[in-house]
CSV table of C-alpha atoms and ligand atoms in Angstrom, one decimal:
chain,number,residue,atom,x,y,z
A,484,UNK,CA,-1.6,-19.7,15.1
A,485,UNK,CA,-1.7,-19.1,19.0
A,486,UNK,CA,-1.2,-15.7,20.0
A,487,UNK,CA,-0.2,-15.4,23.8
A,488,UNK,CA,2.6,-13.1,23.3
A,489,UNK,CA,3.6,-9.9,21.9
A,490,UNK,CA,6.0,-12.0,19.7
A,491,UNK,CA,3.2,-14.2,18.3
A,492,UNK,CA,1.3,-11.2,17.5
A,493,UNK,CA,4.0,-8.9,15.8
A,494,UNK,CA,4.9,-12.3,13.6
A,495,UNK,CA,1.3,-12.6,12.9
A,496,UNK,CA,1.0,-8.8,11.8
A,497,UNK,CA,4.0,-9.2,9.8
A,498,UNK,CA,2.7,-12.0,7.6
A,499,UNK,CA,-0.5,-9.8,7.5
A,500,UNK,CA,1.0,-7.3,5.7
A,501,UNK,CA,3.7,-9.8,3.6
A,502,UNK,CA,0.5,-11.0,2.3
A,503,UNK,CA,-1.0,-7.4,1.7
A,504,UNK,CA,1.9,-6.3,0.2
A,505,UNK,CA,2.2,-9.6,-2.3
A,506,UNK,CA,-1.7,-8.6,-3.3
A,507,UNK,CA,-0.1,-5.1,-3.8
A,508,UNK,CA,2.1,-6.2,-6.5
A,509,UNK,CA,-0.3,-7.6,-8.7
A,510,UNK,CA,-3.0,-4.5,-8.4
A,511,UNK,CA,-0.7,-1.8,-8.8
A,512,UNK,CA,0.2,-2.6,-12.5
A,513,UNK,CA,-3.1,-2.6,-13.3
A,514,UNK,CA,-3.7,0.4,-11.5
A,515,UNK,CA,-0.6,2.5,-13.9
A,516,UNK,CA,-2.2,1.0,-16.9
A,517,UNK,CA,-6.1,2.5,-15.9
A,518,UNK,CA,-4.9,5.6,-14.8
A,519,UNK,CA,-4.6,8.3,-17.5
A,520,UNK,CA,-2.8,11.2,-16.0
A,521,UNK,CA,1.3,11.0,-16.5
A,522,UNK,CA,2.5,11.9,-13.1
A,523,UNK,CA,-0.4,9.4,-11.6
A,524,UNK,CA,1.1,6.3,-13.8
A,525,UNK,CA,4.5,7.2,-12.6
A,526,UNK,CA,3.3,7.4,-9.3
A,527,UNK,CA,2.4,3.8,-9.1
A,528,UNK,CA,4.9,2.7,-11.3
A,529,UNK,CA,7.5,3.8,-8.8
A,530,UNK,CA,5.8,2.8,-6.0
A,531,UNK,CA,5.2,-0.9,-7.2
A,532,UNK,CA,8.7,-1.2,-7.2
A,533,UNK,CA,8.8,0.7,-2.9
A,534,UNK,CA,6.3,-1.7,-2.6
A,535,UNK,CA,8.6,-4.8,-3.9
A,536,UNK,CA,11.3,-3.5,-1.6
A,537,UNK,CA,8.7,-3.7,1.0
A,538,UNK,CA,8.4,-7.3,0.9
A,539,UNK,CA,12.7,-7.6,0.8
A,540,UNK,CA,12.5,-5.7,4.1
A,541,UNK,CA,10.0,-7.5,5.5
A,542,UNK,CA,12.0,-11.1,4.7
A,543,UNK,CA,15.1,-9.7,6.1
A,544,UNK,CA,12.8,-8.9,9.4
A,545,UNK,CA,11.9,-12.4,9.2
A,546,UNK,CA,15.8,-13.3,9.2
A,547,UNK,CA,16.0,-11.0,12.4
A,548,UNK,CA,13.2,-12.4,14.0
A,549,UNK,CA,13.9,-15.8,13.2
A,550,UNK,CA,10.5,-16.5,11.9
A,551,UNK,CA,10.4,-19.9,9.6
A,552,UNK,CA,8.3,-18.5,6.5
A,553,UNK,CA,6.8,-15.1,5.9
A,554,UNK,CA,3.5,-16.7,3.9
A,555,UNK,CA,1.0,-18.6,5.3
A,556,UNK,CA,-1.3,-15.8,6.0
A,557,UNK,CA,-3.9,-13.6,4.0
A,558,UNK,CA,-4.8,-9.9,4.1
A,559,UNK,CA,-8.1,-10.1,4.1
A,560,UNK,CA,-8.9,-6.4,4.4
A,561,UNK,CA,-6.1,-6.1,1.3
A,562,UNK,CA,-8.2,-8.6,-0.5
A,563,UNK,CA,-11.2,-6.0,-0.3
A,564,UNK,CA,-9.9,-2.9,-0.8
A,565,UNK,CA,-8.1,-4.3,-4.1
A,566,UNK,CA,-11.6,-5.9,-4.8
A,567,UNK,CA,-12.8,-2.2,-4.6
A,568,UNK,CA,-10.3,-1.2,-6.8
A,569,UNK,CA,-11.2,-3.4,-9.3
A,570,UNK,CA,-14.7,-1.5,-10.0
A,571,UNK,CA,-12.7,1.4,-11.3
A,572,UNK,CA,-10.7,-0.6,-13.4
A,573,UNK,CA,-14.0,-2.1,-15.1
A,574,UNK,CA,-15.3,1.5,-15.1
A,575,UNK,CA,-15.7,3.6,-18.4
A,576,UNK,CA,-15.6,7.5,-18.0
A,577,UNK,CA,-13.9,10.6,-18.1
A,578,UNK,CA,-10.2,10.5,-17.7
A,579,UNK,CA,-9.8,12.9,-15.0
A,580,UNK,CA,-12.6,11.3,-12.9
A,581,UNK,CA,-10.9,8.0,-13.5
A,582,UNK,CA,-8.2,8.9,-12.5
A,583,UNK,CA,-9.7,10.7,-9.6
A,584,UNK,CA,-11.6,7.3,-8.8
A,585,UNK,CA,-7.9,5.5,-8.8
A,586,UNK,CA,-6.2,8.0,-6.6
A,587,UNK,CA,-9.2,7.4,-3.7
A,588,UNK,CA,-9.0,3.5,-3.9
A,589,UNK,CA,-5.2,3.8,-3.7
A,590,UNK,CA,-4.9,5.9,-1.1
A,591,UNK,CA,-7.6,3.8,1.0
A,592,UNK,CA,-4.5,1.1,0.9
A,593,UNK,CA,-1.6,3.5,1.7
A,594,UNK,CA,-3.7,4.4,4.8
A,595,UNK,CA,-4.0,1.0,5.7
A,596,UNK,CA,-0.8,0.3,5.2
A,597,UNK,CA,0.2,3.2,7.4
A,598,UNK,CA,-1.6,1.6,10.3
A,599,UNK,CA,-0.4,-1.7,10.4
A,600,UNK,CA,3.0,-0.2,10.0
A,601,UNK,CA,2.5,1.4,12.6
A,602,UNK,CA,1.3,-0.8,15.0
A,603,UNK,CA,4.3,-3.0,14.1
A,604,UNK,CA,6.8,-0.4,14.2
A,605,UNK,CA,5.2,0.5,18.1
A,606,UNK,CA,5.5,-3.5,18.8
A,607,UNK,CA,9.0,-4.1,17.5
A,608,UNK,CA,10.5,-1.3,19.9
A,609,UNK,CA,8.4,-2.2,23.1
A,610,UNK,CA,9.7,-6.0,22.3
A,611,UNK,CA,13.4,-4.1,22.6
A,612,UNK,CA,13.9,-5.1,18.4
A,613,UNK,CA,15.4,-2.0,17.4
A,614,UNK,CA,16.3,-3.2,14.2
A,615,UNK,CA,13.4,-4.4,13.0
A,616,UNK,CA,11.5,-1.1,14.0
A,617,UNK,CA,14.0,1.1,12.4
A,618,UNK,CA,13.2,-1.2,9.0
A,619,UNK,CA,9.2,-0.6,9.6
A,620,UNK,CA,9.9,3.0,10.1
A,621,UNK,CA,12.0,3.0,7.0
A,622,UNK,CA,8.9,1.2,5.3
A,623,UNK,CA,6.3,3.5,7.0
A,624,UNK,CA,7.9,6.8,5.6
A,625,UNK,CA,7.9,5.6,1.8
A,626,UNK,CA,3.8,4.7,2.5
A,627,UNK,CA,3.5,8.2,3.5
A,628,UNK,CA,5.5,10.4,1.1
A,629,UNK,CA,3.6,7.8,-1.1
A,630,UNK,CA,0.5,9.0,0.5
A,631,UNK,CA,1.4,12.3,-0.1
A,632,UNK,CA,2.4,12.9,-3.6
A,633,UNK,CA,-0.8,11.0,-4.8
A,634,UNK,CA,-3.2,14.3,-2.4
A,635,UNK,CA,-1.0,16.3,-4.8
A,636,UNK,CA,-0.9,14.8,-8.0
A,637,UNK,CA,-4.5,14.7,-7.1
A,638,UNK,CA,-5.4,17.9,-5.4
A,639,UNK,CA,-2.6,19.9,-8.2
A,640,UNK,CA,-4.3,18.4,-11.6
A,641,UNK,CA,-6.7,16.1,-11.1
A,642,UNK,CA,-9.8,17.1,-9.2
A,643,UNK,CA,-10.0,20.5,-11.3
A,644,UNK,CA,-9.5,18.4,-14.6
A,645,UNK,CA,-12.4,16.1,-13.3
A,646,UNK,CA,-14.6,19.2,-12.2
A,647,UNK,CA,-13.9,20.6,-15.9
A,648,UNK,CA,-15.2,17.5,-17.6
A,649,UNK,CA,-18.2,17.8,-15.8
A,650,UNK,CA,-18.8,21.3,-16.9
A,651,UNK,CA,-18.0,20.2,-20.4
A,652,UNK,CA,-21.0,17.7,-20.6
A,653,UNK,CA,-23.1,20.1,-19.3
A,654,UNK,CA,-22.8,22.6,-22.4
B,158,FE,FE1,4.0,-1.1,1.0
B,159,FE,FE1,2.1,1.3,-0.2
């Protein structure tokens, strides 16, 4: 796709992450049925379904913007960090550290996710689309309370669990 204006390159970033998001969908149920911890499951239960409104908003932004069809494009850095994720599903171990393992591969994504947000959010409002940067922004925030509860789920219960099991083996 040629790219020699801010508009071609906020529709190609949008794609980007329609794609990301799409890849999102699939891992994150497989990520709630790995991870052990209750608050952790419900964590990505609920956000699979933020994440499913993340693709509505990003349609309706393609409505806005006039763009033709959202696919067409893969996350290829999506693609990997899921790929990554995928060795803690295969893994066998401890609970705690499990989930521990889950919480480090998820939040790799979130972060990501939080930058190209961001850079499309910062696009949208220098092309004068108010609109579609208030979606984005809408979009961003849920990535980062997402973000968020998963250093405290992790941080309140289950790096000290994870450190316990250790000491466990050890006796
Ligand atoms: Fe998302
Ligand atoms: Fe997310």
């Amino acid at each position: 796709m040629a790219m020699s204006t801010l508009e071609d390159l906020l529709e190609e970033q949008l794609k980007d992450l329609y794609n990301a998001e799409g890849q999102l969908t699939k891992a994150l149920p497989k990520m709630a049925k790995k991870a052990t911890n209750e608050s952790l499951k419900e964590a990505f239960t609920s956000h699979l379904d933020e994440t499913r409104g993340h693709i509505e908003r990003l349609d309706k932004i393609g409505k806005v913007l006039g763009i033709k069809k959202m696919t067409g494009k893969v996350c290829k850095a999506m693609q990997g960090l899921i790929e990554e994720g995928k060795e803690v599903l295969e893994e066998d171990g401890a609970d705690a550290v499990i989930d521990a393992a889950l919480i480090a591969a998820a939040q790799r994504v979130e972060h990501y996710e939080i930058a190209a947000y961001g850079s499309a959010r910062a696009m949208a409002e220098e092309l004068g689309e108010d609109k579609v940067a208030q979606i984005l922004q809408e979009t961003l925030d849920e990535e980062g309370e997402c973000d968020k509860k998963l250093t405290e789920i992790c941080e309140g219960e289950i790096l000290a669990a994870a450190s316990a099991s250790g000491q466990e083996e050890e006796d």
